[in-house]
GROMACS .gro file of C-alpha atoms in nm:
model
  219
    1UNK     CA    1  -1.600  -1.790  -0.213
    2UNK     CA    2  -1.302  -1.628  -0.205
    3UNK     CA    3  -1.061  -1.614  -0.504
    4UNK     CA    4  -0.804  -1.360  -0.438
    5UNK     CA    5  -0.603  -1.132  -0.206
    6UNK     CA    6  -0.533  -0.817  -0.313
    7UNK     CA    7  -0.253  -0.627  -0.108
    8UNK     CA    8  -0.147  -0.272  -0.100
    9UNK     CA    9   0.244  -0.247  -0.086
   10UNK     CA   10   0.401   0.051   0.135
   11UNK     CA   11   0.325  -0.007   0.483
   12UNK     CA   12   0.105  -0.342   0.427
   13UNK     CA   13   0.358  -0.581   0.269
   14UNK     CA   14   0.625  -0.413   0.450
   15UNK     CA   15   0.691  -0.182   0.709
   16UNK     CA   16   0.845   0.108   0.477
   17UNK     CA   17   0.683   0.412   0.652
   18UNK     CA   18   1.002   0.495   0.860
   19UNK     CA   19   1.220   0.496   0.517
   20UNK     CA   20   0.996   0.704   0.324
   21UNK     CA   21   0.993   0.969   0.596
   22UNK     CA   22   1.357   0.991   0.554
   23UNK     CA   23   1.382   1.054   0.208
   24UNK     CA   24   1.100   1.299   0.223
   25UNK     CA   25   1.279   1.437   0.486
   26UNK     CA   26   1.615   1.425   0.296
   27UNK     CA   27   1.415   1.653  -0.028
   28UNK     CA   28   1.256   1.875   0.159
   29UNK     CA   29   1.436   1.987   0.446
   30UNK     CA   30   1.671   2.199   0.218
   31UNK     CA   31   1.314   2.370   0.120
   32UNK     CA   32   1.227   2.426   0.459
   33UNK     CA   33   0.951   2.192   0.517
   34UNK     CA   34   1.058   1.962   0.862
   35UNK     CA   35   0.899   1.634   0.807
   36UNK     CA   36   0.819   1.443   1.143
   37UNK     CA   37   0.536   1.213   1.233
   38UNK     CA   38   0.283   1.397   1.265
   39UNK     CA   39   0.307   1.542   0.924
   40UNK     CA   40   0.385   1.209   0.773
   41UNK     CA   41   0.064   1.073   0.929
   42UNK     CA   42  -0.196   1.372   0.833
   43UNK     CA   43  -0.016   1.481   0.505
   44UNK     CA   44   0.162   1.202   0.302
   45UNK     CA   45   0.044   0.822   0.392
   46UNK     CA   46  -0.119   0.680   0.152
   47UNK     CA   47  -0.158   0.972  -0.059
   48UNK     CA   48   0.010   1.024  -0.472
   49UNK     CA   49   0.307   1.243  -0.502
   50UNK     CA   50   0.101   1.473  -0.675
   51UNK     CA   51  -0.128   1.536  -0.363
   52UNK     CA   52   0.162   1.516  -0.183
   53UNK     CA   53   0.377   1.792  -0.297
   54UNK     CA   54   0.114   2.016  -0.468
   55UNK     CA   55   0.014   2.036  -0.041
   56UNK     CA   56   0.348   2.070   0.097
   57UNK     CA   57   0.505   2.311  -0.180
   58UNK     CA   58   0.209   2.496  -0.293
   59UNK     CA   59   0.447   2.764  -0.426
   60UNK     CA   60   0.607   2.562  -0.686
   61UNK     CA   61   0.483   2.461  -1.034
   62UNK     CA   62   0.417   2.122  -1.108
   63UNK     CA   63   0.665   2.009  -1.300
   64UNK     CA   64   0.881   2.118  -0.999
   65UNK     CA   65   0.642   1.895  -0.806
   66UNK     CA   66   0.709   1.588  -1.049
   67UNK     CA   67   1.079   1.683  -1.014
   68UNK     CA   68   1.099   1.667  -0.614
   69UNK     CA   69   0.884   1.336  -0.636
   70UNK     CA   70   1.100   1.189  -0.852
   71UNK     CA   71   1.392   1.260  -0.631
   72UNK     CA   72   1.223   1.179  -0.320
   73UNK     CA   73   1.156   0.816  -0.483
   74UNK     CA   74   1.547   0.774  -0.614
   75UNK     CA   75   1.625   0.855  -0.254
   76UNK     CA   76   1.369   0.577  -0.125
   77UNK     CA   77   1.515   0.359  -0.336
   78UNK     CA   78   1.867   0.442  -0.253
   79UNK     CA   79   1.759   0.348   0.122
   80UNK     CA   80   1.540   0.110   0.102
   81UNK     CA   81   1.808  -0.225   0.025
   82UNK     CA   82   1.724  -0.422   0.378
   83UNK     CA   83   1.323  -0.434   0.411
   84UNK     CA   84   1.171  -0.752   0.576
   85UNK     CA   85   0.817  -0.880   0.413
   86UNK     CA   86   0.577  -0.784   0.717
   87UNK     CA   87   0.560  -1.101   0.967
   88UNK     CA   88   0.346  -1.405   0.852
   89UNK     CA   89   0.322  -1.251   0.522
   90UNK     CA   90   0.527  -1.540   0.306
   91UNK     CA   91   0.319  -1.811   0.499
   92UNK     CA   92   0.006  -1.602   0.381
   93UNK     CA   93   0.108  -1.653   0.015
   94UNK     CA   94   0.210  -1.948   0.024
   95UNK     CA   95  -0.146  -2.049   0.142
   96UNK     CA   96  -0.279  -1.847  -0.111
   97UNK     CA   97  -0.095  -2.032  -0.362
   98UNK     CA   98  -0.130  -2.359  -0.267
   99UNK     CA   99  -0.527  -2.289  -0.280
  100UNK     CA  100  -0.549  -2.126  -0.628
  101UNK     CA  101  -0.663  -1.800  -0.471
  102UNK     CA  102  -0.485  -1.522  -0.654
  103UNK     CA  103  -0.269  -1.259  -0.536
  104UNK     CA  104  -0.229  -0.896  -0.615
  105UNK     CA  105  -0.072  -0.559  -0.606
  106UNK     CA  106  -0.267  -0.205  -0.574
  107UNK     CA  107  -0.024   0.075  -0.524
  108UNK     CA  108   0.007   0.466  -0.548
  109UNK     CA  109   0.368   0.356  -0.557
  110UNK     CA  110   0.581   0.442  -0.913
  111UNK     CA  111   0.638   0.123  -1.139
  112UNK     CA  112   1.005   0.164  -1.025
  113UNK     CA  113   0.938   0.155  -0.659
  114UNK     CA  114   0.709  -0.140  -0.674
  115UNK     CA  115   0.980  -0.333  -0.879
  116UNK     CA  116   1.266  -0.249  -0.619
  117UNK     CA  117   1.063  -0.310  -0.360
  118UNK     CA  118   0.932  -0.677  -0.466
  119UNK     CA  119   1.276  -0.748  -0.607
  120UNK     CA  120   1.427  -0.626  -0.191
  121UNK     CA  121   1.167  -0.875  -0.056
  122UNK     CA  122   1.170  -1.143  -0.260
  123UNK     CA  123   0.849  -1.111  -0.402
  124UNK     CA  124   0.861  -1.062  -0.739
  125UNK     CA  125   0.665  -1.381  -0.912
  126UNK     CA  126   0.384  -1.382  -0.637
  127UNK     CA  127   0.162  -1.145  -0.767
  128UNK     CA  128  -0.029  -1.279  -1.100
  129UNK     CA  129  -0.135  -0.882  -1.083
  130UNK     CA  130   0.028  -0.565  -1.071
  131UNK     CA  131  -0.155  -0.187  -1.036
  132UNK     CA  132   0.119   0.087  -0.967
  133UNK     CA  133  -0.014   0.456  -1.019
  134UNK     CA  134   0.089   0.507  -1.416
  135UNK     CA  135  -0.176   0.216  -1.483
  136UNK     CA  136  -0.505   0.432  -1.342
  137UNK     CA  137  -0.589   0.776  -1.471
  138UNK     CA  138  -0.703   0.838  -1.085
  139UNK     CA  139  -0.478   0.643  -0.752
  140UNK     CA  140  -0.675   0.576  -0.371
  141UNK     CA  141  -0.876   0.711  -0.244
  142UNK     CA  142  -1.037   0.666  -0.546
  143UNK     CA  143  -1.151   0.319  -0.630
  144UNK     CA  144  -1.022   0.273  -0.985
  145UNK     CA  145  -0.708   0.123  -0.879
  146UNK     CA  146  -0.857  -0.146  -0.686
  147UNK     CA  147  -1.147  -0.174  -0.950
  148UNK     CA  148  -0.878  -0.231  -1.234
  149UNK     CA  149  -0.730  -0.542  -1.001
  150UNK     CA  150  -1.040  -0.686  -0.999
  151UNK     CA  151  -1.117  -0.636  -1.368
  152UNK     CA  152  -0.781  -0.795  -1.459
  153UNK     CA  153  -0.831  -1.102  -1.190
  154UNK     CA  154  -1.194  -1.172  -1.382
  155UNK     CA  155  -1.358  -1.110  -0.989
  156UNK     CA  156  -1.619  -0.948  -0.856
  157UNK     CA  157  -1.556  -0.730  -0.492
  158UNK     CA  158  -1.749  -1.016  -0.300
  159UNK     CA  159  -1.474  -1.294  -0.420
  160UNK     CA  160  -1.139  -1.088  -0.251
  161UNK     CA  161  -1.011  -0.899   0.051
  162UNK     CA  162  -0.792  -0.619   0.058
  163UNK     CA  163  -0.565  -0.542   0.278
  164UNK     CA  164  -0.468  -0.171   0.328
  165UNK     CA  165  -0.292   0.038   0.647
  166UNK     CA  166  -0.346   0.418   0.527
  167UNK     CA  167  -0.682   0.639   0.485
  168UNK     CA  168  -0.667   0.681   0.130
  169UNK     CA  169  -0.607   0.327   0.073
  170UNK     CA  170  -0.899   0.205   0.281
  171UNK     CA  171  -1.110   0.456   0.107
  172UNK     CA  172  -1.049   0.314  -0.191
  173UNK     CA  173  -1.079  -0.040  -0.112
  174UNK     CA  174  -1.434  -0.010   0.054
  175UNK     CA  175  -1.556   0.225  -0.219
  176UNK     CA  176  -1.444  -0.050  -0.437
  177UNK     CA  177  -1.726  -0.342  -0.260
  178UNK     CA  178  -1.392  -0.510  -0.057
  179UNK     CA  179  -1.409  -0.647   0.277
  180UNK     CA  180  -1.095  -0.522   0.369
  181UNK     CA  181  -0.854  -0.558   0.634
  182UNK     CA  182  -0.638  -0.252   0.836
  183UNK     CA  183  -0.310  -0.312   0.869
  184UNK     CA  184  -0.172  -0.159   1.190
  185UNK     CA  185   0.201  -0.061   1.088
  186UNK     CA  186   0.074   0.347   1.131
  187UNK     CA  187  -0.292   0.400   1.248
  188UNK     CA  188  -0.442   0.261   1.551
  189UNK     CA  189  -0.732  -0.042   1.507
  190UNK     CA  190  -0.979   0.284   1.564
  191UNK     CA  191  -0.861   0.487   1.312
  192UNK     CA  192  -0.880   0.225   1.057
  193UNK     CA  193  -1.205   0.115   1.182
  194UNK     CA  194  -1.295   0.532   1.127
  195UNK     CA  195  -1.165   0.498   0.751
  196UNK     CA  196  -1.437   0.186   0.674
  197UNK     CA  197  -1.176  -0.130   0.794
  198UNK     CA  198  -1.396  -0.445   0.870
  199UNK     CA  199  -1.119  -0.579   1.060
  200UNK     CA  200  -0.824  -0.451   1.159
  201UNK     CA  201  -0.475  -0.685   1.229
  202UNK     CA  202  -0.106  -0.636   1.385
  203UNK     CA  203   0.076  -0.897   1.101
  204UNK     CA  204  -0.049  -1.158   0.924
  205UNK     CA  205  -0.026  -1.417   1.170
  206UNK     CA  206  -0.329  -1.238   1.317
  207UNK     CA  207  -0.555  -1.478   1.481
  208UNK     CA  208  -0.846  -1.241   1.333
  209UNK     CA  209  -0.714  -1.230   1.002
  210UNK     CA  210  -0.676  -1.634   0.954
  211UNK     CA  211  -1.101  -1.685   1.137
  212UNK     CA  212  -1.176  -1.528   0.834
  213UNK     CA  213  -0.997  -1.670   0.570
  214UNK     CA  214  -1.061  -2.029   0.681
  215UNK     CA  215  -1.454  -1.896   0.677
  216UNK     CA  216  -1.423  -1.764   0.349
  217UNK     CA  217  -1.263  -2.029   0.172
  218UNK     CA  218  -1.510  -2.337   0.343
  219UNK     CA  219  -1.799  -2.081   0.181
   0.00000   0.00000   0.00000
C-alpha cells in the first residue's frame, strides 16, 4: 500500500532548470566556461556541486571548487524570488495529506537552497521529511539519500514513489527499490525511460501519474 511520496526538488517540484543555468552561467563565464543547454543537460543536472565543478574547472583546487559553488548558489538564490510549484503539484499534496500518505524531500540541493526554495513556493510545512546533501555522506546517483528518506519515514521502497526528472536522480531512486516516476521538465519520456523511469509524466495532473496512485492506494 502506499504510504508516502517522496519528491526530488530542482526541476520536479519546480521548473528551476532555466535559473540555475543562469547563475552557473553568471560564475563561470568570467572563467571562460560558456554554459548553454547542452552542457547543462550532459554536465550539471542532477549532479552535486562537487561533481559539478571538479568537471568543469579541473584546474582549480577544491576549496576553489566549494568557493564557486557557493557563489553559484547565492546567485540562484538571488534569482530565484518568482518560481511557480510545477502544475497540479499543490492538488497532489493536498491528496497526499488528506490520505495520511507522507510527503518528502530528497535533494543534492544545499540546506539553504531547499529552504529558499520551499519558503518561494509556499511549501515549507508539507514535507514531514527533509534530505538536502549535508545530511548523506554520498548525494544521487547514489541511493543513500533516498534510502535515508525512507529510514526516517519508517517505510520500506515497496510502500512510496519517487518522483525524479534528472539521470542521477533516477539512478538513485531505482537503486533505492522505488517505483519512480520521470518528470519531463528536461529529458524526453525516452531518456528517462533509458535512466530506469517506470513511468514518465508532463505535470502532475498527468492522467498516468493519478491510474497509479488511485491503484496503489485501493491495494
Amino acid at each position: 500500500m502506499l504510504k508516502a511520496l517522496i519528491f526530488d526538488m530542482d526541476g520536479t517540484l519546480v521548473h528551476s532548470d532555466p535559473t540555475h543555468l543562469e547563475a552557473f552561467a553568471e560564475i563561470l563565464g568570467p572563467e571562460g566556461v560558456v554554459i548553454d543547454e547542452e552542457l547543462y543537460r550532459s554536465s550539471i543536472i542532477g549532479r552535486t556541486n562537487e561533481a559539478i565543478f571538479a568537471s568543469l574547472l579541473p584546474h582549480r583546487t577544491v576549496e576553489e571548487h566549494v568557493a564557486f559553488a557557493d557563489r553559484k548558489e547565492a546567485a540562484f538564490r538571488r534569482m530565484a524570488l518568482d518560481l511557480k510549484p510545477l502544475d497540479g503539484l499543490v492538488d497532489l499534496l493536498d491528496w497526499a495529506e488528506a490520505r495520511g500518505i507522507g510527503i518528502a524531500l530528497v535533494t543534492n540541493a544545499p540546506v539553504l537552497n531547499a529552504t529558499h526554495m520551499l519558503d518561494v513556493l509556499g511549501l515549507a510545512q508539507r514535507f514531514s521529511v527533509k534530505i538536502t546533501i549535508e545530511e548523506v555522506e554520498r548525494g544521487k546517483p547514489d541511493p543513500l539519500p533516498y534510502l535515508t528518506a525512507l529510514r526516517r519515514l519508517g517505510l520500506g521502497p515497496e510502500e512510496a514513489i519517487a518522483f525524479e526528472d534528472s539521470p542521477s536522480g533516477m539512478k538513485a531512486a531505482k537503486a533505492a527499490g522505488l517505483f519512480s516516476f520521470g518528470v519531463l521538465t528536461g529529458l524526453t519520456a525516452e531518456e528517462m525511460k533509458g535512466f530506469g523511469a517506470d513511468r514518465s509524466i508532463a505535470d502532475f495532473h498527468d492522467p498516468a501519474l493519478w491510474e497509479i496512485l488511485e491503484r496503489r492506494v485501493a491495494a
